[in-house]
Every structure is written in structure tokens, then in C-alpha cells.
mmCIF file of C-alpha atoms and ligand atoms in Angstrom:
data_model
loop_
_atom_site.group_PDB
_atom_site.id
_atom_site.type_symbol
_atom_site.label_atom_id
_atom_site.label_comp_id
_atom_site.label_asym_id
_atom_site.label_seq_id
_atom_site.Cartn_x
_atom_site.Cartn_y
_atom_site.Cartn_z
ATOM 1 C CA MET A 1 103.517 84.745 132.413
ATOM 2 C CA ALA A 2 106.492 83.358 130.626
ATOM 3 C CA MET A 3 106.350 84.468 127.044
ATOM 4 C CA GLY A 4 110.043 84.631 126.348
ATOM 5 C CA GLY A 5 111.925 83.979 123.157
ATOM 6 C CA CYS A 6 112.401 85.667 119.887
ATOM 7 C CA GLU A 7 109.070 84.525 118.540
ATOM 8 C CA ARG A 8 107.250 86.414 121.268
ATOM 9 C CA VAL A 9 109.366 89.494 120.673
ATOM 10 C CA VAL A 10 108.664 89.344 116.972
ATOM 11 C CA SER A 11 104.959 89.080 117.626
ATOM 12 C CA THR A 12 105.190 91.996 120.030
ATOM 13 C CA LEU A 13 107.111 93.991 117.485
ATOM 14 C CA PHE A 14 104.512 93.214 114.874
ATOM 15 C CA GLN A 15 101.814 94.403 117.210
ATOM 16 C CA GLN A 16 103.763 97.510 117.998
ATOM 17 C CA GLY A 17 104.153 98.242 114.319
ATOM 18 C CA VAL A 18 107.944 98.257 114.526
ATOM 19 C CA LEU A 19 108.127 95.860 111.641
ATOM 20 C CA VAL A 20 105.990 98.057 109.431
ATOM 21 C CA LYS A 21 108.876 100.298 108.634
ATOM 22 C CA MET A 22 110.882 97.286 107.612
ATOM 23 C CA TYR A 23 108.273 95.936 105.273
ATOM 24 C CA ASN A 24 109.519 97.901 102.304
ATOM 25 C CA LEU A 25 113.094 96.908 102.837
ATOM 26 C CA ARG A 26 114.735 94.130 100.923
ATOM 27 C CA THR A 27 114.222 90.725 102.476
ATOM 28 C CA GLY A 28 117.826 90.270 103.509
ATOM 29 C CA ALA A 29 117.969 93.583 105.235
ATOM 30 C CA SER A 30 114.641 92.880 106.921
ATOM 31 C CA ILE A 31 115.827 89.623 108.412
ATOM 32 C CA TYR A 32 119.012 91.246 109.606
ATOM 33 C CA LEU A 33 117.104 94.104 111.189
ATOM 34 C CA LEU A 34 114.685 91.626 112.719
ATOM 35 C CA LEU A 35 117.526 89.729 114.375
ATOM 36 C CA VAL A 36 119.047 92.936 115.670
ATOM 37 C CA LEU A 37 115.693 94.053 117.013
ATOM 38 C CA CYS A 38 115.188 90.619 118.545
ATOM 39 C CA SER A 39 118.392 90.883 120.476
ATOM 40 C CA VAL A 40 117.878 94.440 121.675
ATOM 41 C CA SER A 41 114.177 94.099 122.413
ATOM 42 C CA LEU A 42 114.314 91.367 125.000
ATOM 43 C CA VAL A 43 113.894 94.074 127.620
ATOM 44 C CA TYR A 44 110.670 94.949 125.936
ATOM 45 C CA ALA A 45 109.461 91.360 126.084
ATOM 46 C CA ASP A 46 110.221 91.306 129.778
ATOM 47 C CA ILE A 47 107.602 93.947 130.359
ATOM 48 C CA THR A 48 104.842 91.642 129.292
ATOM 49 C CA ASP A 49 106.535 88.835 131.178
ATOM 50 C CA GLY A 50 105.546 90.617 134.353
ATOM 51 C CA SER A 51 108.888 92.167 135.195
ATOM 52 C CA ASN A 52 108.571 94.501 138.136
ATOM 53 C CA GLU A 53 110.884 97.008 136.530
ATOM 54 C CA HIS A 54 108.085 98.756 134.680
ATOM 55 C CA LEU A 55 105.326 97.957 137.122
ATOM 56 C CA LYS A 56 103.471 101.096 138.099
ATOM 57 C CA ARG A 57 102.468 100.586 141.697
ATOM 58 C CA GLU A 58 100.166 103.609 141.810
ATOM 59 C CA HIS A 59 97.989 101.918 139.164
ATOM 60 C CA SER A 60 98.365 98.365 140.455
ATOM 61 C CA LEU A 61 96.263 96.395 142.871
ATOM 62 C CA MET A 62 97.986 93.520 144.648
ATOM 63 C CA LYS A 63 97.670 91.312 147.707
ATOM 64 C CA PRO A 64 97.242 92.012 150.566
ATOM 65 C CA TYR A 65 95.538 95.165 149.247
ATOM 66 C CA GLN A 66 96.788 97.332 152.073
ATOM 67 C CA GLY A 67 95.081 100.667 152.316
ATOM 68 C CA VAL A 68 92.457 99.910 149.665
ATOM 69 C CA GLY A 69 89.476 102.126 150.189
ATOM 70 C CA THR A 70 90.688 103.628 153.468
ATOM 71 C CA GLY A 71 91.383 107.304 153.825
ATOM 72 C CA SER A 72 92.000 110.026 151.301
ATOM 73 C CA SER A 73 95.480 108.724 150.430
ATOM 74 C CA SER A 74 94.091 105.441 149.143
ATOM 75 C CA GLN A 75 94.927 104.670 145.530
ATOM 76 C CA TRP A 76 91.926 102.398 145.106
ATOM 77 C CA ASP A 77 88.328 103.045 146.031
ATOM 78 C CA PHE A 78 85.484 100.564 145.964
ATOM 79 C CA TRP A 79 81.747 100.588 145.850
ATOM 80 C CA GLY A 80 78.656 98.391 146.223
ATOM 81 C CA SER A 81 78.901 94.735 147.073
ATOM 82 C CA THR A 82 82.711 94.775 146.793
ATOM 83 C CA LEU A 83 84.427 92.894 149.601
ATOM 84 C CA VAL A 84 88.163 93.309 150.181
ATOM 85 C CA THR A 85 89.875 90.341 151.846
ATOM 86 C CA SER A 86 93.603 89.651 152.097
ATOM 87 C CA GLN A 87 93.450 87.097 149.257
ATOM 88 C CA TYR A 88 90.999 88.540 146.746
ATOM 89 C CA ILE A 89 88.665 91.401 146.008
ATOM 90 C CA ARG A 90 85.167 90.077 145.505
ATOM 91 C CA LEU A 91 83.188 92.466 143.318
ATOM 92 C CA THR A 92 80.021 90.437 143.779
ATOM 93 C CA PRO A 93 79.219 87.344 145.813
ATOM 94 C CA ASP A 94 77.306 84.434 144.283
ATOM 95 C CA ASP A 95 73.997 86.150 145.096
ATOM 96 C CA ARG A 96 71.323 87.742 142.956
ATOM 97 C CA SER A 97 71.161 91.441 142.051
ATOM 98 C CA LYS A 98 74.563 92.543 143.338
ATOM 99 C CA GLN A 99 76.807 95.214 141.879
ATOM 100 C CA GLY A 100 80.310 96.123 142.857
ATOM 101 C CA SER A 101 83.317 97.953 141.520
ATOM 102 C CA ILE A 102 86.851 98.958 142.375
ATOM 103 C CA TRP A 103 88.591 102.020 140.953
ATOM 104 C CA ASN A 104 92.081 103.395 140.782
ATOM 105 C CA THR A 105 91.866 106.925 142.205
ATOM 106 C CA VAL A 106 95.088 107.984 140.441
ATOM 107 C CA PRO A 107 94.564 109.039 136.812
ATOM 108 C CA CYS A 108 96.925 107.297 134.411
ATOM 109 C CA PHE A 109 99.188 109.531 132.330
ATOM 110 C CA LEU A 110 101.123 106.749 130.609
ATOM 111 C CA LYS A 111 100.885 106.851 126.823
ATOM 112 C CA ASP A 112 101.677 103.189 126.308
ATOM 113 C CA TRP A 113 100.614 100.669 128.865
ATOM 114 C CA GLU A 114 99.662 97.109 129.546
ATOM 115 C CA MET A 115 97.268 96.035 132.282
ATOM 116 C CA HIS A 116 97.340 92.445 133.531
ATOM 117 C CA VAL A 117 94.217 91.356 135.360
ATOM 118 C CA GLN A 118 94.262 88.178 137.410
ATOM 119 C CA PHE A 119 90.720 87.111 138.168
ATOM 120 C CA LYS A 120 88.448 84.241 139.081
ATOM 121 C CA VAL A 121 84.777 83.754 138.243
ATOM 122 C CA HIS A 122 83.189 80.897 140.110
ATOM 123 C CA GLY A 123 79.862 79.860 141.558
ATOM 124 C CA SER A 124 77.367 77.112 142.153
ATOM 125 C CA GLY A 125 75.345 77.856 139.004
ATOM 126 C CA LYS A 126 75.399 75.020 136.505
ATOM 127 C CA LYS A 127 75.902 75.411 132.773
ATOM 128 C CA ASN A 128 74.463 78.696 131.496
ATOM 129 C CA LEU A 129 72.845 79.445 134.844
ATOM 130 C CA HIS A 130 75.258 82.062 136.072
ATOM 131 C CA GLY A 131 76.059 85.676 135.345
ATOM 132 C CA ASP A 132 76.706 88.352 134.372
ATOM 133 C CA GLY A 133 80.469 88.880 134.232
ATOM 134 C CA ILE A 134 83.217 91.405 134.820
ATOM 135 C CA ALA A 135 84.161 94.591 132.998
ATOM 136 C CA ILE A 136 87.576 96.204 133.045
ATOM 137 C CA TRP A 137 87.526 99.947 132.457
ATOM 138 C CA TYR A 138 89.787 102.775 131.387
ATOM 139 C CA THR A 139 87.398 105.703 131.556
ATOM 140 C CA ARG A 140 87.115 109.426 132.120
ATOM 141 C CA GLU A 141 84.877 108.951 135.150
ATOM 142 C CA LYS A 142 85.162 106.524 138.007
ATOM 143 C CA LEU A 143 82.672 105.251 140.573
ATOM 144 C CA HIS A 144 79.566 105.895 138.510
ATOM 145 C CA PRO A 145 77.341 102.887 139.171
ATOM 146 C CA GLY A 146 74.996 101.859 136.395
ATOM 147 C CA PRO A 147 73.537 99.042 134.340
ATOM 148 C CA ILE A 148 76.682 98.016 132.403
ATOM 149 C CA PHE A 149 78.257 95.346 134.590
ATOM 150 C CA GLY A 150 77.830 97.692 137.535
ATOM 151 C CA ASN A 151 79.097 100.804 135.738
ATOM 152 C CA GLN A 152 77.367 103.624 133.881
ATOM 153 C CA ASP A 153 76.200 103.369 130.283
ATOM 154 C CA HIS A 154 77.393 106.024 127.791
ATOM 155 C CA PHE A 155 80.810 105.850 129.409
ATOM 156 C CA VAL A 156 83.760 107.698 127.914
ATOM 157 C CA GLY A 157 86.791 105.492 127.298
ATOM 158 C CA LEU A 158 87.555 101.812 126.954
ATOM 159 C CA ALA A 159 85.759 98.764 128.310
ATOM 160 C CA VAL A 160 86.749 95.128 128.106
ATOM 161 C CA PHE A 161 83.839 92.856 128.974
ATOM 162 C CA VAL A 162 84.092 89.313 130.249
ATOM 163 C CA ASP A 163 80.480 88.411 129.587
ATOM 164 C CA THR A 164 79.548 85.080 131.173
ATOM 165 C CA PHE A 165 75.847 85.076 130.362
ATOM 166 C CA ARG A 166 74.369 84.835 126.886
ATOM 167 C CA ASN A 167 71.444 87.257 126.616
ATOM 168 C CA ASP A 168 71.109 87.153 122.846
ATOM 169 C CA LEU A 169 69.680 83.787 121.887
ATOM 170 C CA HIS A 170 70.108 84.684 118.206
ATOM 171 C CA GLY A 171 73.838 84.927 118.632
ATOM 172 C CA MET A 172 74.467 81.190 118.824
ATOM 173 C CA ASP A 173 77.508 81.407 116.559
ATOM 174 C CA ARG A 174 79.675 82.224 119.552
ATOM 175 C CA SER A 175 80.086 80.431 122.828
ATOM 176 C CA PHE A 176 80.082 82.064 126.229
ATOM 177 C CA PRO A 177 81.867 83.324 128.290
ATOM 178 C CA TYR A 178 82.729 85.879 125.629
ATOM 179 C CA ILE A 179 85.351 88.599 125.935
ATOM 180 C CA SER A 180 84.873 91.787 123.921
ATOM 181 C CA ALA A 181 86.134 95.353 123.806
ATOM 182 C CA MET A 182 84.272 98.620 123.275
ATOM 183 C CA ILE A 183 85.434 102.214 122.865
ATOM 184 C CA ASN A 184 82.948 104.941 123.608
ATOM 185 C CA ASN A 185 82.986 108.746 123.446
ATOM 186 C CA GLY A 186 79.804 108.874 125.485
ATOM 187 C CA THR A 187 77.389 108.606 122.572
ATOM 188 C CA LEU A 188 77.106 104.816 122.397
ATOM 189 C CA SER A 189 74.941 102.605 124.537
ATOM 190 C CA TYR A 190 75.896 99.046 125.462
ATOM 191 C CA ASP A 191 73.032 96.739 124.522
ATOM 192 C CA HIS A 192 72.801 93.846 126.971
ATOM 193 C CA SER A 193 70.091 92.151 124.916
ATOM 194 C CA LYS A 194 72.651 91.747 122.112
ATOM 195 C CA ASP A 195 75.571 91.120 124.504
ATOM 196 C CA GLY A 196 77.120 94.336 123.200
ATOM 197 C CA ARG A 197 77.657 92.876 119.751
ATOM 198 C CA VAL A 198 76.634 96.037 117.915
ATOM 199 C CA THR A 199 79.326 98.146 119.552
ATOM 200 C CA GLU A 200 82.114 95.634 120.015
ATOM 201 C CA LEU A 201 85.471 96.031 118.306
ATOM 202 C CA GLY A 202 86.315 92.365 118.443
ATOM 203 C CA GLY A 203 86.281 89.486 120.826
ATOM 204 C CA CYS A 204 86.771 85.829 121.575
ATOM 205 C CA SER A 205 85.261 83.020 123.568
ATOM 206 C CA ALA A 206 87.173 81.900 126.635
ATOM 207 C CA GLU A 207 86.343 79.225 129.199
ATOM 208 C CA ILE A 208 87.118 81.240 132.274
ATOM 209 C CA ARG A 209 84.541 79.983 134.754
ATOM 210 C CA ASN A 210 84.939 77.571 137.676
ATOM 211 C CA LYS A 211 88.591 76.850 136.972
ATOM 212 C CA ASP A 212 90.870 75.357 139.611
ATOM 213 C CA HIS A 213 93.438 77.974 138.703
ATOM 214 C CA ASP A 214 93.291 81.756 138.304
ATOM 215 C CA THR A 215 92.629 83.244 134.895
ATOM 216 C CA TYR A 216 94.387 86.207 133.303
ATOM 217 C CA LEU A 217 93.560 88.981 130.906
ATOM 218 C CA ALA A 218 96.041 91.443 129.438
ATOM 219 C CA ILE A 219 95.015 94.717 127.842
ATOM 220 C CA ARG A 220 97.670 96.579 125.933
ATOM 221 C CA TYR A 221 97.336 100.030 124.430
ATOM 222 C CA SER A 222 100.277 101.305 122.484
ATOM 223 C CA LYS A 223 100.712 103.465 119.404
ATOM 224 C CA GLY A 224 97.038 103.381 118.534
ATOM 225 C CA ARG A 225 96.796 99.628 118.817
ATOM 226 C CA LEU A 226 94.568 97.843 121.290
ATOM 227 C CA THR A 227 95.442 94.244 122.054
ATOM 228 C CA VAL A 228 93.643 91.937 124.441
ATOM 229 C CA MET A 229 95.173 88.610 125.382
ATOM 230 C CA VAL A 230 93.941 85.849 127.637
ATOM 231 C CA ASP A 231 95.579 83.113 129.643
ATOM 232 C CA VAL A 232 92.853 80.816 130.918
ATOM 233 C CA ASP A 233 94.310 77.308 130.542
ATOM 234 C CA ASP A 234 96.976 77.568 133.242
ATOM 235 C CA LYS A 235 99.649 77.018 130.602
ATOM 236 C CA ASN A 236 101.388 80.281 131.297
ATOM 237 C CA GLU A 237 100.947 81.602 127.791
ATOM 238 C CA TRP A 238 98.959 84.385 126.269
ATOM 239 C CA LYS A 239 96.444 83.784 123.522
ATOM 240 C CA GLU A 240 95.440 86.705 121.375
ATOM 241 C CA CYS A 241 91.794 87.660 121.693
ATOM 242 C CA ILE A 242 91.551 91.129 120.163
ATOM 243 C CA ASP A 243 94.080 93.080 118.152
ATOM 244 C CA ILE A 244 92.847 96.249 116.514
ATOM 245 C CA GLY A 245 94.506 99.372 115.213
ATOM 246 C CA GLY A 246 93.249 102.889 114.694
ATOM 247 C CA VAL A 247 92.337 103.253 118.370
ATOM 248 C CA ARG A 248 92.744 106.588 120.112
ATOM 249 C CA LEU A 249 92.646 106.835 123.879
ATOM 250 C CA PRO A 250 93.687 109.821 125.958
ATOM 251 C CA THR A 251 95.821 109.917 129.072
ATOM 252 C CA GLY A 252 94.418 110.956 132.412
ATOM 253 C CA TYR A 253 91.640 108.363 132.624
ATOM 254 C CA TYR A 254 90.983 105.891 135.426
ATOM 255 C CA PHE A 255 91.338 102.136 135.546
ATOM 256 C CA GLY A 256 88.642 100.140 137.231
ATOM 257 C CA ALA A 257 86.840 96.832 137.379
ATOM 258 C CA SER A 258 83.173 96.222 137.965
ATOM 259 C CA SER A 259 80.731 93.385 138.051
ATOM 260 C CA ALA A 260 77.053 92.671 138.396
ATOM 261 C CA THR A 261 74.716 89.766 138.982
ATOM 262 C CA GLY A 262 71.041 89.624 138.065
ATOM 263 C CA ASP A 263 68.664 86.719 138.446
ATOM 264 C CA LEU A 264 71.743 84.567 137.987
ATOM 265 C CA SER A 265 74.990 85.042 139.833
ATOM 266 C CA ASP A 266 78.648 84.172 140.391
ATOM 267 C CA ASN A 267 81.496 85.173 142.633
ATOM 268 C CA HIS A 268 83.466 87.721 140.614
ATOM 269 C CA ASP A 269 86.923 88.000 142.141
ATOM 270 C CA ILE A 270 89.820 90.234 141.179
ATOM 271 C CA ILE A 271 93.094 88.842 142.475
ATOM 272 C CA SER A 272 95.362 91.500 141.029
ATOM 273 C CA MET A 273 95.566 94.295 138.495
ATOM 274 C CA LYS A 274 99.129 95.031 137.465
ATOM 275 C CA MET A 275 99.950 98.010 135.296
ATOM 276 C CA TYR A 276 103.123 98.049 133.238
ATOM 277 C CA GLN A 277 104.542 101.014 131.431
ATOM 278 C CA LEU A 278 105.605 100.182 127.879
ATOM 279 C CA MET A 279 108.803 101.836 126.750
ATOM 280 C CA VAL A 280 107.794 103.127 123.344
ATOM 281 C CA GLU A 281 109.295 106.083 121.537
ATOM 282 C CA HIS A 282 107.075 108.748 120.070
ATOM 283 C CA THR A 283 107.799 111.419 117.519
ATOM 284 C CA PRO A 284 108.314 114.971 118.855
ATOM 285 C CA GLU A 285 104.974 115.908 117.243
ATOM 286 C CA GLU A 286 103.220 113.141 119.159
ATOM 287 C CA ASP A 287 104.966 114.127 122.355
ATOM 288 C CA ASN A 288 103.923 117.760 121.951
ATOM 289 C CA LEU A 289 100.253 116.870 121.702
ATOM 290 C CA ASP A 290 98.067 117.273 124.749
ATOM 291 C CA TRP A 291 97.149 113.616 125.198
ATOM 292 C CA THR A 292 94.541 114.436 127.825
ATOM 293 C CA LYS A 293 92.453 116.161 125.119
ATOM 294 C CA ILE A 294 92.188 113.114 122.855
ATOM 295 C CA GLU A 295 88.647 111.880 122.350
ATOM 296 C CA PRO A 296 88.282 108.086 122.529
ATOM 297 C CA SER A 297 87.704 106.789 119.009
ATOM 298 C CA VAL A 298 88.289 103.968 116.585
ATOM 299 C CA SER A 299 88.913 104.719 112.956
ATOM 300 C CA LEU A 300 87.607 101.331 111.871
ATOM 301 C CA LEU A 301 84.789 99.311 113.258
ATOM 302 C CA LYS A 302 85.551 96.236 111.222
ATOM 303 C CA SER A 303 87.110 92.964 112.149
ATOM 304 C CA PRO A 304 90.711 93.505 113.267
ATOM 305 C CA LYS A 305 91.750 91.136 110.483
ATOM 306 C CA ASP A 306 90.452 93.629 107.927
ATOM 307 C CA ASN A 307 92.216 96.691 109.262
ATOM 308 C CA ILE A 308 93.496 98.412 106.195
ATOM 309 C CA ASP A 309 93.402 102.068 107.152
ATOM 310 C CA ASP A 310 95.638 101.521 110.089
ATOM 311 C CA PRO A 311 99.359 101.924 109.496
ATOM 312 C CA THR A 312 100.217 98.983 111.717
ATOM 313 C CA GLY A 313 97.615 96.809 110.006
ATOM 314 C CA ASN A 314 98.906 97.611 106.551
ATOM 315 C CA PHE A 315 101.690 95.122 106.419
ATOM 316 C CA ARG A 316 99.308 92.280 107.029
ATOM 317 C CA SER A 317 96.422 93.335 104.867
ATOM 318 C CA THR A 318 98.368 94.584 101.871
ATOM 319 C CA PRO A 319 99.534 91.147 100.718
ATOM 320 C CA LEU A 320 96.025 89.847 101.364
ATOM 321 C CA THR A 321 94.500 92.613 99.288
ATOM 322 C CA GLY A 322 97.064 91.900 96.589
ATOM 323 C CA TRP A 323 96.046 88.265 96.540
ATOM 324 C CA LYS A 324 92.400 89.196 96.439
ATOM 325 C CA VAL A 325 93.010 91.488 93.471
ATOM 326 C CA PHE A 326 95.046 88.782 91.764
ATOM 327 C CA LEU A 327 92.306 86.177 92.316
ATOM 328 C CA LEU A 328 89.653 88.594 91.094
ATOM 329 C CA LEU A 329 91.671 89.307 87.934
ATOM 330 C CA LEU A 330 92.248 85.582 87.426
ATOM 331 C CA CYS A 331 88.515 84.903 87.798
ATOM 332 C CA ALA A 332 87.707 87.715 85.368
ATOM 333 C CA LEU A 333 90.268 86.386 82.901
ATOM 334 C CA LEU A 334 88.919 82.839 83.210
ATOM 335 C CA GLY A 335 85.401 84.225 82.756
ATOM 336 C CA ILE A 336 86.429 85.988 79.551
ATOM 337 C CA VAL A 337 88.168 82.859 78.238
ATOM 338 C CA VAL A 338 85.127 80.680 79.035
ATOM 339 C CA CYS A 339 82.796 83.228 77.382
ATOM 340 C CA ALA A 340 85.036 83.400 74.328
ATOM 341 C CA VAL A 341 85.212 79.595 74.010
ATOM 342 C CA VAL A 342 81.459 79.180 74.489
ATOM 343 C CA GLY A 343 80.823 82.043 72.061
ATOM 344 C CA ALA A 344 83.140 80.501 69.478
ATOM 345 C CA VAL A 345 81.508 77.075 69.823
ATOM 346 C CA VAL A 346 78.015 78.556 69.546
ATOM 347 C CA PHE A 347 79.080 80.656 66.550
ATOM 348 C CA GLN A 348 80.588 77.590 64.856
ATOM 349 C CA LYS A 349 77.466 75.479 65.515
ATOM 350 C CA ARG A 350 75.283 78.237 64.017
ATOM 351 C CA GLN A 351 77.516 78.500 60.983
ATOM 352 C CA GLU A 352 77.235 74.729 60.506
ATOM 353 C CA ARG A 353 73.457 74.880 60.926
ATOM 354 C CA ASN A 354 73.272 77.801 58.450
ATOM 355 C CA LYS A 355 75.340 75.799 55.997
ATOM 356 C CA ARG A 356 72.859 72.937 56.245
ATOM 357 C CA PHE A 357 69.892 75.277 55.632
ATOM 358 C CA TYR A 358 71.277 76.838 52.530
HETATM 359 CA CA1 CA B 1 75.514 89.036 128.484
#
């Protein structure tokens, strides 16, 4: 997943909010700082490049999947239709009404992490006649089968859905497969009939099905920011799908993947799940918190582009808001001028008419 170069680092830094602090600085100083950060942060970029240095094996699932599901020492457990081979883990075969899942049995206590999922969805179903998709989980409970892509509804934690079947025929403004994210504290229900639109934090369409190559999904959680990226074109580059701030997720939850088929089906294969620790500094106050007690939440349920409450979103939305205010003022000013001109003309016409009458 080659993403090297300064540009990538800058984008990473932006996402990490490192540049926020620099926003108020004078331009010259900002550029200088940016260059310095660029040069010292290449290590950081390497993490998302798939460097093994920060790979956490206890949370990763890789070929040939030795020891998966066997014995009490196993770090991954599976359920349902899941089939473990030496080349892939098939959550469901291309058959109707199957459900399968695979779960990391080791809770994750990393505060900042990035999960790379290599997967393949393929089947004999023609256009729109396949389903239902895969969900990637970071949740309080594991191995709780249910109706949400093979996992329980009212889950507690994070879900990223790769929804391959359009249930909501009113939602024609987006194409499927559609990738979306949802955070739940247990109170929300995922609505299949709306393809989860009511509860989603953001999403994107991605042609992930029946590709000759494997497809990739990256989920990053760091400093309250959730970012989902996809690599589905075999070009070895990430495309941003979701980027939202104001997200709170605890430590101590479990990673998992699940899938389900209904009347329509697909092979849903996980090739690998690789967990990378992100080296991010936290304030002593943050470090002293008990991160396991955090309740999953999102402070904004708007489009990520409109994040204004979030500190890391500020630097992008502030100039926008400024422009909006400026445009509004300009419109108001123009309105006043037009009114004044029209008023003056009307007044003049009346005066002339009055003159003619008297
Ligand atoms: Ca659906």
C-alpha cells in the first residue's frame, strides 16, 4: 500500500490534527514547521504503508491462519458458515441464508490504531442480484450472532459496513456497493430497509465486487477522528471514504468481521486483517483517563465536511464559514443597494406623476 511522499504525510497530519495547532501561526512559520514535520514524520507514514514495525500480531489475521479457532490459546475464533482455508477465510459461501463471523479473542488496548482489511466479495450473481455484504467490527461483545450482517443489533462500538445489496429503493442517489460507518452505544438499531442510512456517519460507493484483484479497506481511529479509506482499483493507493471527528471509542473492545447472505448471496472472503499501532502522543490528562470506561459516541452526526465542533475539523471549516458569512453579507448588501435603487426610482416616478397631477 505505497502511499509515500510528503503529500501523504501532510494529509495524514491533517487528519491527525497536527496541523491544527499551526493554523494560527504566520504563513512562513507554518510552511517551515510543515517541512520539518514532513521530514520527521516519514516514520509515521510508514505505519499506514504496511510496515511490520507497528504491526500488532495479536490483533492481526494473516495467511496461513495457523491456530485460528483451535484451542483456548487461539487469538481468533469463528462462528457459523465461516470456513478457514490456507488462502482465505470465507465468512459465507455463495449460498442463500448463510451467516458467519470471525473474532479477535484478544481485547485491543491501543488508543490509536489502524486496521487494514484485505477482502474479496465475489459470486455468480449478476448485477444487483447478490448480497448482503461484510461488516467490520470494533465492539464490546464478540461472537453474538444476529441480523446485522451476521452480528447482533444494538451493538456497542463501531461498525463499518460494506453493503453490497440495495434494500432501500428510495435511496437511488447512491450506487452500491456502499461503505458506511456507524457508532452505537447500544441504543441504536441498524435499519436494513434503509441500508443503515439513518444511523450512518458517512460513507462512499465503491466497486468492490467480482474484481480480479483483492480489495482493501483501512479503518483508522486516532485522537477522536475516524477515517475510512478504500483501495479497490488495484492501484495501490488509498481513497478517502469517511473522515469524521468528534468520535469517542474506548479501549478493550474486540475486532471482528461478519457477513450474511439472504435470498441473494456471494462469497465473502477475508484475506487478512492487519492491525497497526499509531504512534500518537497524548496529554498527561488523556493518558490518566480510564479509556476502557469511554462510552462510544459521536459529537456530530452531520456530514464530515461540516464538522465544526471538532477541533481537528476546525481548520477546514473555519475558512468555509468565513466565506459563507462574507457571501451572506455581500448578498445582504447587494439586496439593500437594489432595494434603495428601486425605492429611489419608484419615489422619483411618483414625484414626477404628482407633479403632472398638480
Ligand atoms: Ca443493504
